[in-house]
Structures are given as C-alpha cells and as structure tokens.
PDB file of C-alpha atoms in Angstrom:
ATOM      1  CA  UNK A 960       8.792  17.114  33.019  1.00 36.00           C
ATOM      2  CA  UNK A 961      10.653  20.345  33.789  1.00 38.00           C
ATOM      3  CA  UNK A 962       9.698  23.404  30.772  1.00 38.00           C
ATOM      4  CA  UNK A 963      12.458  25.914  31.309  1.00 37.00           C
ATOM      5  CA  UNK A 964      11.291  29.911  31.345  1.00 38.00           C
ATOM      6  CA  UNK A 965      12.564  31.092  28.955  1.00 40.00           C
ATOM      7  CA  UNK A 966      10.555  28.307  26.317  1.00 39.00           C
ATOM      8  CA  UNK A 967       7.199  29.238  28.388  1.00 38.00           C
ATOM      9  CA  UNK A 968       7.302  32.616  27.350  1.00 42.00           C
ATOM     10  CA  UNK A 969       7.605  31.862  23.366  1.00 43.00           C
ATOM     11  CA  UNK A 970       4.439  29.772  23.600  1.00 43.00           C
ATOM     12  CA  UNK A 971       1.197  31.623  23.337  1.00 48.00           C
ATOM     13  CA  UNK A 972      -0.710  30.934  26.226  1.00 47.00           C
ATOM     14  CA  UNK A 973      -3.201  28.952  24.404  1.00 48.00           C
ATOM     15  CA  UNK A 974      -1.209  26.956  21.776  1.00 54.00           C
ATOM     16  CA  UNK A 975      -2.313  23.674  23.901  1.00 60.00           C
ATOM     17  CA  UNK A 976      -6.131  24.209  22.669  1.00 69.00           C
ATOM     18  CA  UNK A 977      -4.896  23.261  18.875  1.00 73.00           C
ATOM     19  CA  UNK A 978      -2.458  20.796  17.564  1.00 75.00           C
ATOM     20  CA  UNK A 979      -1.209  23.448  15.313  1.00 86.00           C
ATOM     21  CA  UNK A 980       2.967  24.226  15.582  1.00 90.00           C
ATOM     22  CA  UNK A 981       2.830  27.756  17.976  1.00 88.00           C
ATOM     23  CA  UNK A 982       4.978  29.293  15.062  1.00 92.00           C
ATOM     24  CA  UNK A 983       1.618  28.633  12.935  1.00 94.00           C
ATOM     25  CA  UNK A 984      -0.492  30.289  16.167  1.00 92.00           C
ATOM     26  CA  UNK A 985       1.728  33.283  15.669  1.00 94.00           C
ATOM     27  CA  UNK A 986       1.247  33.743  12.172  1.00 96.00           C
ATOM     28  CA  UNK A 987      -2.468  32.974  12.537  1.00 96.00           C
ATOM     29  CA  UNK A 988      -2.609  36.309  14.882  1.00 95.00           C
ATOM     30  CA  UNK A 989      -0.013  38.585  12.803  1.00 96.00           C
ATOM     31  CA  UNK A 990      -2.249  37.892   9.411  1.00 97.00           C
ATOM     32  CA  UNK A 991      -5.354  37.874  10.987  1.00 96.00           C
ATOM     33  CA  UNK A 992      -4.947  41.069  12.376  1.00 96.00           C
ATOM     34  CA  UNK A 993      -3.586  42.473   8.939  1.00 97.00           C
ATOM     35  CA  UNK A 994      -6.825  41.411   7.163  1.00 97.00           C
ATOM     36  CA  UNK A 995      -9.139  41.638   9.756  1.00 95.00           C
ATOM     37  CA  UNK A 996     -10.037  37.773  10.596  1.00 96.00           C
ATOM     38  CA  UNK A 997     -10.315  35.907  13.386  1.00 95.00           C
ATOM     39  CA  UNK A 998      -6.987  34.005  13.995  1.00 96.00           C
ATOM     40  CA  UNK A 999      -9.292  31.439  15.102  1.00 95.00           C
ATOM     41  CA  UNK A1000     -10.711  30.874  11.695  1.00 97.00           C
ATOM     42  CA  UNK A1001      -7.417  30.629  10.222  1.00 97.00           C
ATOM     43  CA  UNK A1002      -6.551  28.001  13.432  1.00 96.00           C
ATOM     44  CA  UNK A1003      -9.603  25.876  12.265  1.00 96.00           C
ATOM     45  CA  UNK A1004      -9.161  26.198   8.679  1.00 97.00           C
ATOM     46  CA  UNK A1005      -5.448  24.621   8.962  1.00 97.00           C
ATOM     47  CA  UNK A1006      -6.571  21.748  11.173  1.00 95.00           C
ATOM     48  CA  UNK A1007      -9.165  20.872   8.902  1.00 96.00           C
ATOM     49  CA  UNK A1008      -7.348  21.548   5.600  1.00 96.00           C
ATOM     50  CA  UNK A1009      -3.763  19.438   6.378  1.00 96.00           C
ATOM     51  CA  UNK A1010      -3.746  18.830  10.042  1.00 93.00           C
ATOM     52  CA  UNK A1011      -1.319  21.162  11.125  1.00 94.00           C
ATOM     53  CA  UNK A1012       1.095  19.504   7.950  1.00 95.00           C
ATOM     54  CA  UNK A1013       2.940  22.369   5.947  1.00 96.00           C
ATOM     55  CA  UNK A1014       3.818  19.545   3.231  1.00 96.00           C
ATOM     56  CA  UNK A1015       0.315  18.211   2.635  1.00 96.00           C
ATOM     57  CA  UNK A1016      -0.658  18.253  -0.639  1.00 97.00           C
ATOM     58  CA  UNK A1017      -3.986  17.037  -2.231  1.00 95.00           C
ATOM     59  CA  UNK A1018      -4.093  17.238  -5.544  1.00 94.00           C
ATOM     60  CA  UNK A1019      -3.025  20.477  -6.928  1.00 95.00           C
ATOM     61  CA  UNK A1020      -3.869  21.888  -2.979  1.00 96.00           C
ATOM     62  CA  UNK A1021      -0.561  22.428  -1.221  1.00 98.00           C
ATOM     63  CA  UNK A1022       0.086  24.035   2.259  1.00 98.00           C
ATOM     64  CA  UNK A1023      -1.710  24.069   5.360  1.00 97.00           C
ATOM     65  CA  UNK A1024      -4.407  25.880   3.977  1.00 98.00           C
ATOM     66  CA  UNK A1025      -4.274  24.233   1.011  1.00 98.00           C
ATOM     67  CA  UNK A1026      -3.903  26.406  -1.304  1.00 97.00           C
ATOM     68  CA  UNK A1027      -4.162  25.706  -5.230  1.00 95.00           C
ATOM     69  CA  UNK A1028      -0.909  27.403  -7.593  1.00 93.00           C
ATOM     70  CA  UNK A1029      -2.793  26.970 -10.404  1.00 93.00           C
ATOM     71  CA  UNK A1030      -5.718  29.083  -9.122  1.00 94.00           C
ATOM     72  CA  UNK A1031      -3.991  31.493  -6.775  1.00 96.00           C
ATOM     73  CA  UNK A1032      -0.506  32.304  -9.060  1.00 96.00           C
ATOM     74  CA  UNK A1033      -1.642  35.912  -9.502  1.00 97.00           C
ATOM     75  CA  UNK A1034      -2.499  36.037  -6.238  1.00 97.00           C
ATOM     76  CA  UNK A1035       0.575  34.430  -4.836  1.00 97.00           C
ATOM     77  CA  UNK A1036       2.771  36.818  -7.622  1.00 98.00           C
ATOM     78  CA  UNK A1037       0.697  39.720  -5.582  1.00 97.00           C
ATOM     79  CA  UNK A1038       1.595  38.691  -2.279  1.00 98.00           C
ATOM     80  CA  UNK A1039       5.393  38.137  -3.354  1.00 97.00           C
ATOM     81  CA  UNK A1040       4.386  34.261  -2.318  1.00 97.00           C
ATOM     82  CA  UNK A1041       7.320  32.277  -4.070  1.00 96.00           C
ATOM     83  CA  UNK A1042       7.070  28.960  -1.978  1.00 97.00           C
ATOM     84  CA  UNK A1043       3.776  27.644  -1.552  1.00 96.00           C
ATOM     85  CA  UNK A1044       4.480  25.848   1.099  1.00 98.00           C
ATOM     86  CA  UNK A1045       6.151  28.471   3.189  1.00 97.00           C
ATOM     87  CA  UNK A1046       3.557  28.374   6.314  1.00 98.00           C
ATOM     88  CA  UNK A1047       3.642  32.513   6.515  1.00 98.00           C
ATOM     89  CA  UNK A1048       2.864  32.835   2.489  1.00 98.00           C
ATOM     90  CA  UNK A1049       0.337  30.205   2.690  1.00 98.00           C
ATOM     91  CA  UNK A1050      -1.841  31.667   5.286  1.00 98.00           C
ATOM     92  CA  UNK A1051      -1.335  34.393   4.092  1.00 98.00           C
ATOM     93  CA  UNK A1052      -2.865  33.876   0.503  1.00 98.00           C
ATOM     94  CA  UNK A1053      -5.657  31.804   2.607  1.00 98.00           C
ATOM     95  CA  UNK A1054      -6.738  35.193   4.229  1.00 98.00           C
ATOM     96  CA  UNK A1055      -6.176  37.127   0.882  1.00 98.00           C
ATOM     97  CA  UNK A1056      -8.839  35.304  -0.573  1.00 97.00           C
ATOM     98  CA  UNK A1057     -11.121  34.189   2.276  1.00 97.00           C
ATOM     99  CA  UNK A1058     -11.151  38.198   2.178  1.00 97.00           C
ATOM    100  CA  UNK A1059     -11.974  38.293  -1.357  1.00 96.00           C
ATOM    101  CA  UNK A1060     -14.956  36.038  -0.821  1.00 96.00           C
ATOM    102  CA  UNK A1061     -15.965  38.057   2.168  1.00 95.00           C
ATOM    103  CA  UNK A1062     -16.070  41.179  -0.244  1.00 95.00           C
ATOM    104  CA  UNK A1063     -18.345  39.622  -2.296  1.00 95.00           C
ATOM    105  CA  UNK A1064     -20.751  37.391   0.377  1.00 93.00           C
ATOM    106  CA  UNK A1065     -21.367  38.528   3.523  1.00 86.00           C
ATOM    107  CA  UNK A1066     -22.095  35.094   4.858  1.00 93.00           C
ATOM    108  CA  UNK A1067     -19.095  33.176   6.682  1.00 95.00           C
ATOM    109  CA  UNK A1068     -20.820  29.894   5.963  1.00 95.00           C
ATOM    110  CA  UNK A1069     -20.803  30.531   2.011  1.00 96.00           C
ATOM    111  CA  UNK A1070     -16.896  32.228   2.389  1.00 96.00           C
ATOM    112  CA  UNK A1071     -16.147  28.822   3.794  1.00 97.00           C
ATOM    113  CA  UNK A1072     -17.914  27.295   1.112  1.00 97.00           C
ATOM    114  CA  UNK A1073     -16.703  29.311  -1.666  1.00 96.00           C
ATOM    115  CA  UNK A1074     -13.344  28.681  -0.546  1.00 97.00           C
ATOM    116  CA  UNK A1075     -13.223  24.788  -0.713  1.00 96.00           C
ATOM    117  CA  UNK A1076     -15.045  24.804  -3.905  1.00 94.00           C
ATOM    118  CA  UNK A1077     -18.601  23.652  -3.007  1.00 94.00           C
ATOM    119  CA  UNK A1078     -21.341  23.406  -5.328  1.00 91.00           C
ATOM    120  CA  UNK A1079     -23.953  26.309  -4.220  1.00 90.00           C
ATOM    121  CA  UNK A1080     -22.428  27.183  -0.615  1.00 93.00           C
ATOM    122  CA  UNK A1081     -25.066  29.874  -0.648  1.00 90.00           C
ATOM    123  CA  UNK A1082     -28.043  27.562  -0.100  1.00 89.00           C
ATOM    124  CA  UNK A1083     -26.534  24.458   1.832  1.00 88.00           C
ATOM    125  CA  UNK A1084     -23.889  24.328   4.692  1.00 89.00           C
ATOM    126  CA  UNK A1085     -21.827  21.555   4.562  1.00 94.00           C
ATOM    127  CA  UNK A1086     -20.395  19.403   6.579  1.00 95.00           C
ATOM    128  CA  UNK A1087     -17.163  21.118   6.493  1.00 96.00           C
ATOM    129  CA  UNK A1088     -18.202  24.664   6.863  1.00 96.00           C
ATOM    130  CA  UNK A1089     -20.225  23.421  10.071  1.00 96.00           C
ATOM    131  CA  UNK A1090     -17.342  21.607  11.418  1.00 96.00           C
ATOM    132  CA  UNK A1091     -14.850  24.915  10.737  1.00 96.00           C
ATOM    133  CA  UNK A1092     -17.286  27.463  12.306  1.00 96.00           C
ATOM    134  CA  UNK A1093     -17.556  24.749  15.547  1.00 95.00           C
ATOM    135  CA  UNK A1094     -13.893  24.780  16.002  1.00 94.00           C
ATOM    136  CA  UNK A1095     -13.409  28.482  15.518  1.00 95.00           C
ATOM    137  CA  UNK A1096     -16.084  29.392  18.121  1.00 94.00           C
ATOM    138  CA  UNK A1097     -14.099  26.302  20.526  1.00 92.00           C
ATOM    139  CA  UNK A1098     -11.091  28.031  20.064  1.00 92.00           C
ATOM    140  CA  UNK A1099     -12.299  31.365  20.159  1.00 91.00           C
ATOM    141  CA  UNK A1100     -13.672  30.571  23.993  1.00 90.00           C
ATOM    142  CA  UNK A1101     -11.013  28.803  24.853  1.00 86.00           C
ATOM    143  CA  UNK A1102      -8.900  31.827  24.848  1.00 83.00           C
ATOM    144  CA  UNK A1103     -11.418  33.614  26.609  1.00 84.00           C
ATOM    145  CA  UNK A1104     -13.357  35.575  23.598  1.00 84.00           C
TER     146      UNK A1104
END
C-alpha cells in the first residue's frame, strides 16, 4: 500500500492506537487543552460512549460522547452548540461538564461516574469508569506520556 506525504503529515502520529476518525484525535487535543483534560480521556470516553459513531444515539444520548439535549440545552445554548451531533460541539459540551463535575469532586472515578448517571459513583467504581480510566492510561503511554 503506498500512503502519499502529504496524507502522513495530517495524521497525528498516534491516531493508529484508537479507532477514533483523526479529525476526532484533533479535536480531542484542541478541547482538551482549552479545559484542561487529558485528550486521552476524551479518546476513551468516545470509544466507549458510541464507538467512534458521530450518529449514535441511545435514547435521548446523541453524539460520540453521548450527550443528552434534554439535560445539557443550557449548556449547549452556552457553548453556541446548535447540532448535537456536530463531533467539535459534542466534545466539546462532554468536557464542559466532565469539568463541571470535576469542580465539584475531585475524584476522576466519581466524574466518570457522575457523568454516565450512576447510582452513588462516590462509593463504587463501575465497570465502566474502570474500563475508561484503563484505556486512557493505554493511550496515554502509547503516545509516550
């Protein structure tokens, strides 16, 4: 297979490590940096949430991260979010309120918790939190942090 130059140098270096689109990558970095997260996270969070899939929908859940409109409108009216499944605007409100719940618990485990609506996050890590944190820290070495 023959990968011309010039498409080597839009592809962040690491973009093989997830099954996430590199345009997703990109905006991963860009908002992470803006509120202070590791793009990482955000990387995990999407696989786990819709697979990579800016159209999945569960429920009222929409997006990669799977974010509700009926819970996050003011938040999305904030933001200047119109589209919920826009990939930028849904990450985007992800790391608005994963930073919101950070405010408020210090704990990553119960953030992660909090955020997909767990009963008590603050005294039991679930399976999903666990698997999240494993793939960030994978991901996180994998580019060499």
């Amino acid at each position: 297979m023959v990968i011309l130059p010039q498409l080597i140098a839009t592809v962040p270096p690491y973009y093989e490590d997830t099954y996430i689109k590199a345009e997703y990558v990109e905006i991963c970095e860009e908002v992470g940096e803006e509120y202070n997260i590791c793009p990482e996270l955000l990387m995990a969070l999407i696989e786990k949430e819709s697979s990579g899939k800016a159209d999945a929908q569960n429920g009222s859940c929409k997006g990669l991260c799977q974010v509700s409109e009926k819970w996050h409108s003011g938040r999305m009216e904030r933001l200047g979010v119109t589209d919920i499944y826009d990939p930028e605007g849904n990450i985007r409100l992800a790391a608005d309120y994963l930073t919101e719940l950070g405010a408020e618990y210090e704990d990553i485990a119960t953030v992660l918790g909090w955020y997909h609506g767990e009963a008590d996050p603050e005294n039991k890590i679930s399976t999903y939190t666990t698997w999240i944190l494993e793939r960030s820290e994978e991901l996180e070495k994998a580019h060499g942090k």
